[in-house]
mmCIF file of C-alpha atoms and ligand atoms in Angstrom:
data_model
loop_
_atom_site.group_PDB
_atom_site.id
_atom_site.type_symbol
_atom_site.label_atom_id
_atom_site.label_comp_id
_atom_site.label_asym_id
_atom_site.label_seq_id
_atom_site.Cartn_x
_atom_site.Cartn_y
_atom_site.Cartn_z
ATOM 1 C CA UNK D 1 0.303 -0.294 -0.050
ATOM 2 C CA UNK D 2 1.300 3.460 -0.648
ATOM 3 C CA UNK D 3 2.188 5.551 2.064
ATOM 4 C CA UNK D 4 -0.147 8.288 1.999
ATOM 5 C CA UNK D 5 0.927 12.222 2.041
ATOM 6 C CA UNK D 6 0.586 13.891 5.476
ATOM 7 C CA UNK D 7 -2.148 16.716 4.775
ATOM 8 C CA UNK D 8 -2.621 17.376 8.913
ATOM 9 C CA UNK D 9 0.291 16.208 11.111
ATOM 10 C CA UNK D 10 -0.143 14.365 14.211
ATOM 11 C CA UNK D 11 1.017 17.058 16.237
ATOM 12 C CA UNK D 12 -1.257 19.621 14.434
ATOM 13 C CA UNK D 13 -4.300 17.019 15.281
ATOM 14 C CA UNK D 14 -3.527 17.127 19.188
ATOM 15 C CA UNK D 15 -3.217 20.645 19.410
ATOM 16 C CA UNK D 16 -6.425 21.581 17.727
ATOM 17 C CA UNK D 17 -8.361 18.643 19.844
ATOM 18 C CA UNK D 18 -6.880 20.830 22.955
ATOM 19 C CA UNK D 19 -8.739 23.822 21.751
ATOM 20 C CA UNK D 20 -11.676 22.324 20.429
ATOM 21 C CA UNK D 21 -12.499 20.497 23.232
ATOM 22 C CA UNK D 22 -12.574 23.997 25.221
ATOM 23 C CA UNK D 23 -14.783 25.161 22.858
ATOM 24 C CA UNK D 24 -16.918 22.369 23.501
ATOM 25 C CA UNK D 25 -16.724 22.980 27.236
ATOM 26 C CA UNK D 26 -17.860 26.535 27.396
ATOM 27 C CA UNK D 27 -21.020 25.910 24.977
ATOM 28 C CA UNK D 28 -22.004 22.712 26.370
ATOM 29 C CA UNK D 29 -24.173 21.748 29.248
ATOM 30 C CA UNK D 30 -22.591 19.388 31.756
ATOM 31 C CA UNK D 31 -24.926 16.656 30.555
ATOM 32 C CA UNK D 32 -24.642 15.882 26.955
ATOM 33 C CA UNK D 33 -24.683 12.611 25.359
ATOM 34 C CA UNK D 34 -22.168 12.199 22.358
ATOM 35 C CA UNK D 35 -22.976 9.683 19.818
ATOM 36 C CA UNK D 36 -20.101 8.866 17.854
ATOM 37 C CA UNK D 37 -20.489 8.111 14.142
ATOM 38 C CA UNK D 38 -18.775 4.577 13.192
ATOM 39 C CA UNK D 39 -16.742 3.864 11.620
ATOM 40 C CA UNK D 40 -14.681 6.742 10.789
ATOM 41 C CA UNK D 41 -14.994 8.815 13.914
ATOM 42 C CA UNK D 42 -13.801 6.344 16.681
ATOM 43 C CA UNK D 43 -10.310 7.498 16.951
ATOM 44 C CA UNK D 44 -10.978 11.284 17.222
ATOM 45 C CA UNK D 45 -13.519 10.855 19.615
ATOM 46 C CA UNK D 46 -11.343 8.790 21.675
ATOM 47 C CA UNK D 47 -8.736 11.464 22.004
ATOM 48 C CA UNK D 48 -11.668 14.397 22.305
ATOM 49 C CA UNK D 49 -13.608 12.592 25.223
ATOM 50 C CA UNK D 50 -10.180 12.409 27.355
ATOM 51 C CA UNK D 51 -9.393 16.025 26.197
ATOM 52 C CA UNK D 52 -12.829 17.042 26.662
ATOM 53 C CA UNK D 53 -12.409 14.873 30.597
ATOM 54 C CA UNK D 54 -9.137 17.218 30.898
ATOM 55 C CA UNK D 55 -11.802 20.718 30.401
ATOM 56 C CA UNK D 56 -13.886 19.431 33.154
ATOM 57 C CA UNK D 57 -16.773 17.744 30.791
ATOM 58 C CA UNK D 58 -17.559 13.821 31.840
ATOM 59 C CA UNK D 59 -20.296 13.158 28.664
ATOM 60 C CA UNK D 60 -22.196 9.818 28.293
ATOM 61 C CA UNK D 61 -21.304 8.189 25.174
ATOM 62 C CA UNK D 62 -23.440 6.156 22.523
ATOM 63 C CA UNK D 63 -22.908 5.039 19.351
ATOM 64 C CA UNK D 64 -24.558 4.777 15.933
ATOM 65 C CA UNK D 65 -23.131 3.071 12.717
ATOM 66 C CA UNK D 66 -23.977 4.721 9.019
ATOM 67 C CA UNK D 67 -22.526 4.276 5.440
ATOM 68 C CA UNK D 68 -22.772 6.453 2.498
ATOM 69 C CA UNK D 69 -19.672 5.317 0.849
ATOM 70 C CA UNK D 70 -19.814 1.554 -0.157
ATOM 71 C CA UNK D 71 -15.789 0.912 -1.293
ATOM 72 C CA UNK D 72 -15.192 3.874 -3.272
ATOM 73 C CA UNK D 73 -13.703 7.655 -3.145
ATOM 74 C CA UNK D 74 -17.290 8.978 -3.796
ATOM 75 C CA UNK D 75 -20.454 9.382 -1.804
ATOM 76 C CA UNK D 76 -23.141 6.829 -3.047
ATOM 77 C CA UNK D 77 -25.842 9.490 -1.699
ATOM 78 C CA UNK D 78 -27.752 7.255 0.029
ATOM 79 C CA UNK D 79 -27.158 6.743 3.972
ATOM 80 C CA UNK D 80 -27.697 3.255 5.243
ATOM 81 C CA UNK D 81 -27.995 2.839 9.049
ATOM 82 C CA UNK D 82 -26.535 -0.286 10.409
ATOM 83 C CA UNK D 83 -27.875 -1.981 13.492
ATOM 84 C CA UNK D 84 -29.326 -0.186 16.671
ATOM 85 C CA UNK D 85 -29.486 3.362 17.180
ATOM 86 C CA UNK D 86 -29.700 5.245 20.632
ATOM 87 C CA UNK D 87 -32.905 5.067 21.775
ATOM 88 C CA UNK D 88 -33.313 6.826 25.422
ATOM 89 C CA UNK D 89 -32.428 10.097 24.821
ATOM 90 C CA UNK D 90 -35.379 11.905 25.577
ATOM 91 C CA UNK D 91 -35.184 15.624 26.680
ATOM 92 C CA UNK D 92 -31.171 15.072 26.628
ATOM 93 C CA UNK D 93 -28.494 17.355 24.434
ATOM 94 C CA UNK D 94 -26.641 15.676 21.945
ATOM 95 C CA UNK D 95 -23.263 16.054 20.412
ATOM 96 C CA UNK D 96 -22.900 14.026 17.482
ATOM 97 C CA UNK D 97 -19.213 13.662 16.479
ATOM 98 C CA UNK D 98 -17.785 12.431 12.798
ATOM 99 C CA UNK D 99 -14.902 12.328 11.122
ATOM 100 C CA UNK D 100 -15.761 14.583 8.156
ATOM 101 C CA UNK D 101 -18.461 16.797 6.599
ATOM 102 C CA UNK D 102 -18.627 16.542 2.942
ATOM 103 C CA UNK D 103 -22.306 16.569 1.254
ATOM 104 C CA UNK D 104 -24.067 16.563 4.258
ATOM 105 C CA UNK D 105 -26.102 13.579 3.858
ATOM 106 C CA UNK D 106 -24.789 11.436 6.774
ATOM 107 C CA UNK D 107 -25.435 13.656 10.012
ATOM 108 C CA UNK D 108 -28.974 14.995 8.291
ATOM 109 C CA UNK D 109 -29.955 11.525 8.495
ATOM 110 C CA UNK D 110 -28.314 10.939 12.284
ATOM 111 C CA UNK D 111 -29.967 14.229 12.952
ATOM 112 C CA UNK D 112 -33.299 12.825 12.060
ATOM 113 C CA UNK D 113 -32.616 9.423 13.655
ATOM 114 C CA UNK D 114 -31.545 11.313 17.247
ATOM 115 C CA UNK D 115 -34.155 14.031 17.118
ATOM 116 C CA UNK D 116 -36.965 10.836 16.407
ATOM 117 C CA UNK D 117 -34.763 9.110 19.584
ATOM 118 C CA UNK D 118 -36.473 11.994 21.692
ATOM 119 C CA UNK D 119 -33.074 14.475 21.575
ATOM 120 C CA UNK D 120 -34.256 18.064 22.426
ATOM 121 C CA UNK D 121 -31.327 19.713 20.936
ATOM 122 C CA UNK D 122 -28.725 18.186 18.671
ATOM 123 C CA UNK D 123 -25.479 19.700 17.929
ATOM 124 C CA UNK D 124 -22.430 18.472 15.594
ATOM 125 C CA UNK D 125 -18.903 18.481 15.558
ATOM 126 C CA UNK D 126 -16.495 17.174 13.257
ATOM 127 C CA UNK D 127 -12.756 16.515 12.621
ATOM 128 C CA UNK D 128 -12.913 17.786 9.118
ATOM 129 C CA UNK D 129 -14.901 19.592 6.555
ATOM 130 C CA UNK D 130 -14.715 19.940 3.026
ATOM 131 C CA UNK D 131 -15.010 23.380 1.081
ATOM 132 C CA UNK D 132 -17.172 22.154 -1.314
ATOM 133 C CA UNK D 133 -19.415 24.484 -3.926
ATOM 134 C CA UNK D 134 -22.452 23.126 -2.642
ATOM 135 C CA UNK D 135 -25.090 24.388 -0.060
ATOM 136 C CA UNK D 136 -24.754 22.254 3.113
ATOM 137 C CA UNK D 137 -28.163 21.126 4.305
ATOM 138 C CA UNK D 138 -26.373 20.902 7.909
ATOM 139 C CA UNK D 139 -23.922 23.308 9.987
ATOM 140 C CA UNK D 140 -21.332 21.724 12.118
ATOM 141 C CA UNK D 141 -21.138 23.577 15.352
ATOM 142 C CA UNK D 142 -17.773 22.802 15.846
ATOM 143 C CA UNK D 143 -15.061 22.325 13.034
ATOM 144 C CA UNK D 144 -11.334 21.114 13.247
ATOM 145 C CA UNK D 145 -10.057 21.775 10.274
ATOM 146 C CA UNK D 146 -11.750 22.862 6.787
ATOM 147 C CA UNK D 147 -9.885 21.468 3.961
ATOM 148 C CA UNK D 148 -10.041 21.628 0.199
ATOM 149 C CA UNK D 149 -11.800 19.055 -1.469
ATOM 150 C CA UNK D 150 -9.539 15.928 -1.552
ATOM 151 C CA UNK D 151 -10.165 12.453 -0.779
ATOM 152 C CA UNK D 152 -8.569 11.915 2.627
ATOM 153 C CA UNK D 153 -7.413 8.748 4.797
ATOM 154 C CA UNK D 154 -6.213 8.272 8.354
ATOM 155 C CA UNK D 155 -6.873 9.141 11.840
ATOM 156 C CA UNK D 156 -9.932 6.839 11.581
ATOM 157 C CA UNK D 157 -11.002 7.959 7.770
ATOM 158 C CA UNK D 158 -10.576 5.001 5.354
ATOM 159 C CA UNK D 159 -10.210 4.083 2.019
ATOM 160 C CA UNK D 160 -11.965 0.612 1.693
ATOM 161 C CA UNK D 161 -11.685 0.376 5.362
ATOM 162 C CA UNK D 162 -7.874 0.871 5.212
ATOM 163 C CA UNK D 163 -5.472 3.385 6.358
ATOM 164 C CA UNK D 164 -7.982 4.267 9.900
ATOM 165 C CA UNK D 165 -4.526 3.571 12.051
ATOM 166 C CA UNK D 166 -2.599 6.479 10.461
ATOM 167 C CA UNK D 167 -1.880 9.031 13.216
ATOM 168 C CA UNK D 168 -2.311 11.830 10.547
ATOM 169 C CA UNK D 169 -4.734 12.973 8.170
ATOM 170 C CA UNK D 170 -3.100 12.039 4.752
ATOM 171 C CA UNK D 171 -3.446 12.046 1.009
ATOM 172 C CA UNK D 172 -3.625 9.176 -0.862
HETATM 173 P P1 IMP N 201 -21.162 12.898 3.542
HETATM 174 O O1 IMP N 201 -22.459 12.117 3.708
HETATM 175 O O2 IMP N 201 -21.127 13.356 1.778
HETATM 176 O O3 IMP N 201 -21.213 14.229 4.227
HETATM 177 O O4 IMP N 201 -19.886 12.124 3.626
HETATM 178 C C1 IMP N 201 -19.600 12.248 5.155
HETATM 179 C C2 IMP N 201 -18.801 10.518 5.068
HETATM 180 O O5 IMP N 201 -18.550 9.900 3.821
HETATM 181 C C3 IMP N 201 -18.158 10.544 6.605
HETATM 182 O O6 IMP N 201 -18.776 10.152 7.532
HETATM 183 C C4 IMP N 201 -16.930 9.566 5.993
HETATM 184 O O7 IMP N 201 -17.181 8.626 6.479
HETATM 185 C C5 IMP N 201 -16.756 9.515 4.580
HETATM 186 N N1 IMP N 201 -16.064 10.423 3.510
HETATM 187 C C6 IMP N 201 -16.089 12.005 3.484
HETATM 188 N N2 IMP N 201 -15.076 12.437 2.761
HETATM 189 C C7 IMP N 201 -14.283 11.207 2.847
HETATM 190 C C8 IMP N 201 -12.959 11.560 2.703
HETATM 191 O O8 IMP N 201 -12.193 12.252 1.888
HETATM 192 N N3 IMP N 201 -12.139 10.516 3.311
HETATM 193 C C9 IMP N 201 -12.437 9.377 3.905
HETATM 194 N N4 IMP N 201 -13.952 9.303 3.913
HETATM 195 C C10 IMP N 201 -14.851 10.177 3.534
HETATM 196 MG MG1 MG N 202 -18.226 8.031 8.501
#
């Protein structure tokens, strides 16, 4: 497998997560529930959660698995839900954490499902957001980095379920 070129280094990610968790802690109520979108957000959320704890926030954590890509590098536009969705969210404030916001299809679907589960407020945090021309139907409340329209891998993001283990964000 070719070694992806570094777009965002391990160090920059670490530093950004530290400031991001301060932003979230300032803005969020104490009893938020974090909903991790699998698979892509698992590494980012693991680091974000521990950083949030350092800044004084200890959220509940739930998981939800959605996919829109299949095995290519273009979104299929159709978002599939795999397995369970968090159900007991009555009146709770939810923070959805995802790896990357591109077309917004995934986050629109996630927000809709969580509202149906009773969440009173749904906020969104993404590690990456692509600067795309299409008007996004959805806006993230917290964004780690804005990037140009490249296909990226690493730090949880995959190509065909590979490269998730890279400690940096890379270009294939
Ligand atoms: P959206 O539904 O188009 O916003 O796409 C979001 C989902 O597509 C993300 O949660 C990722 O799983 C995947 N995705 C989008 N762009 C990339 C990329 O550049 N690399 C890897 N996965 C991506
Ligand atoms: Mg994903």
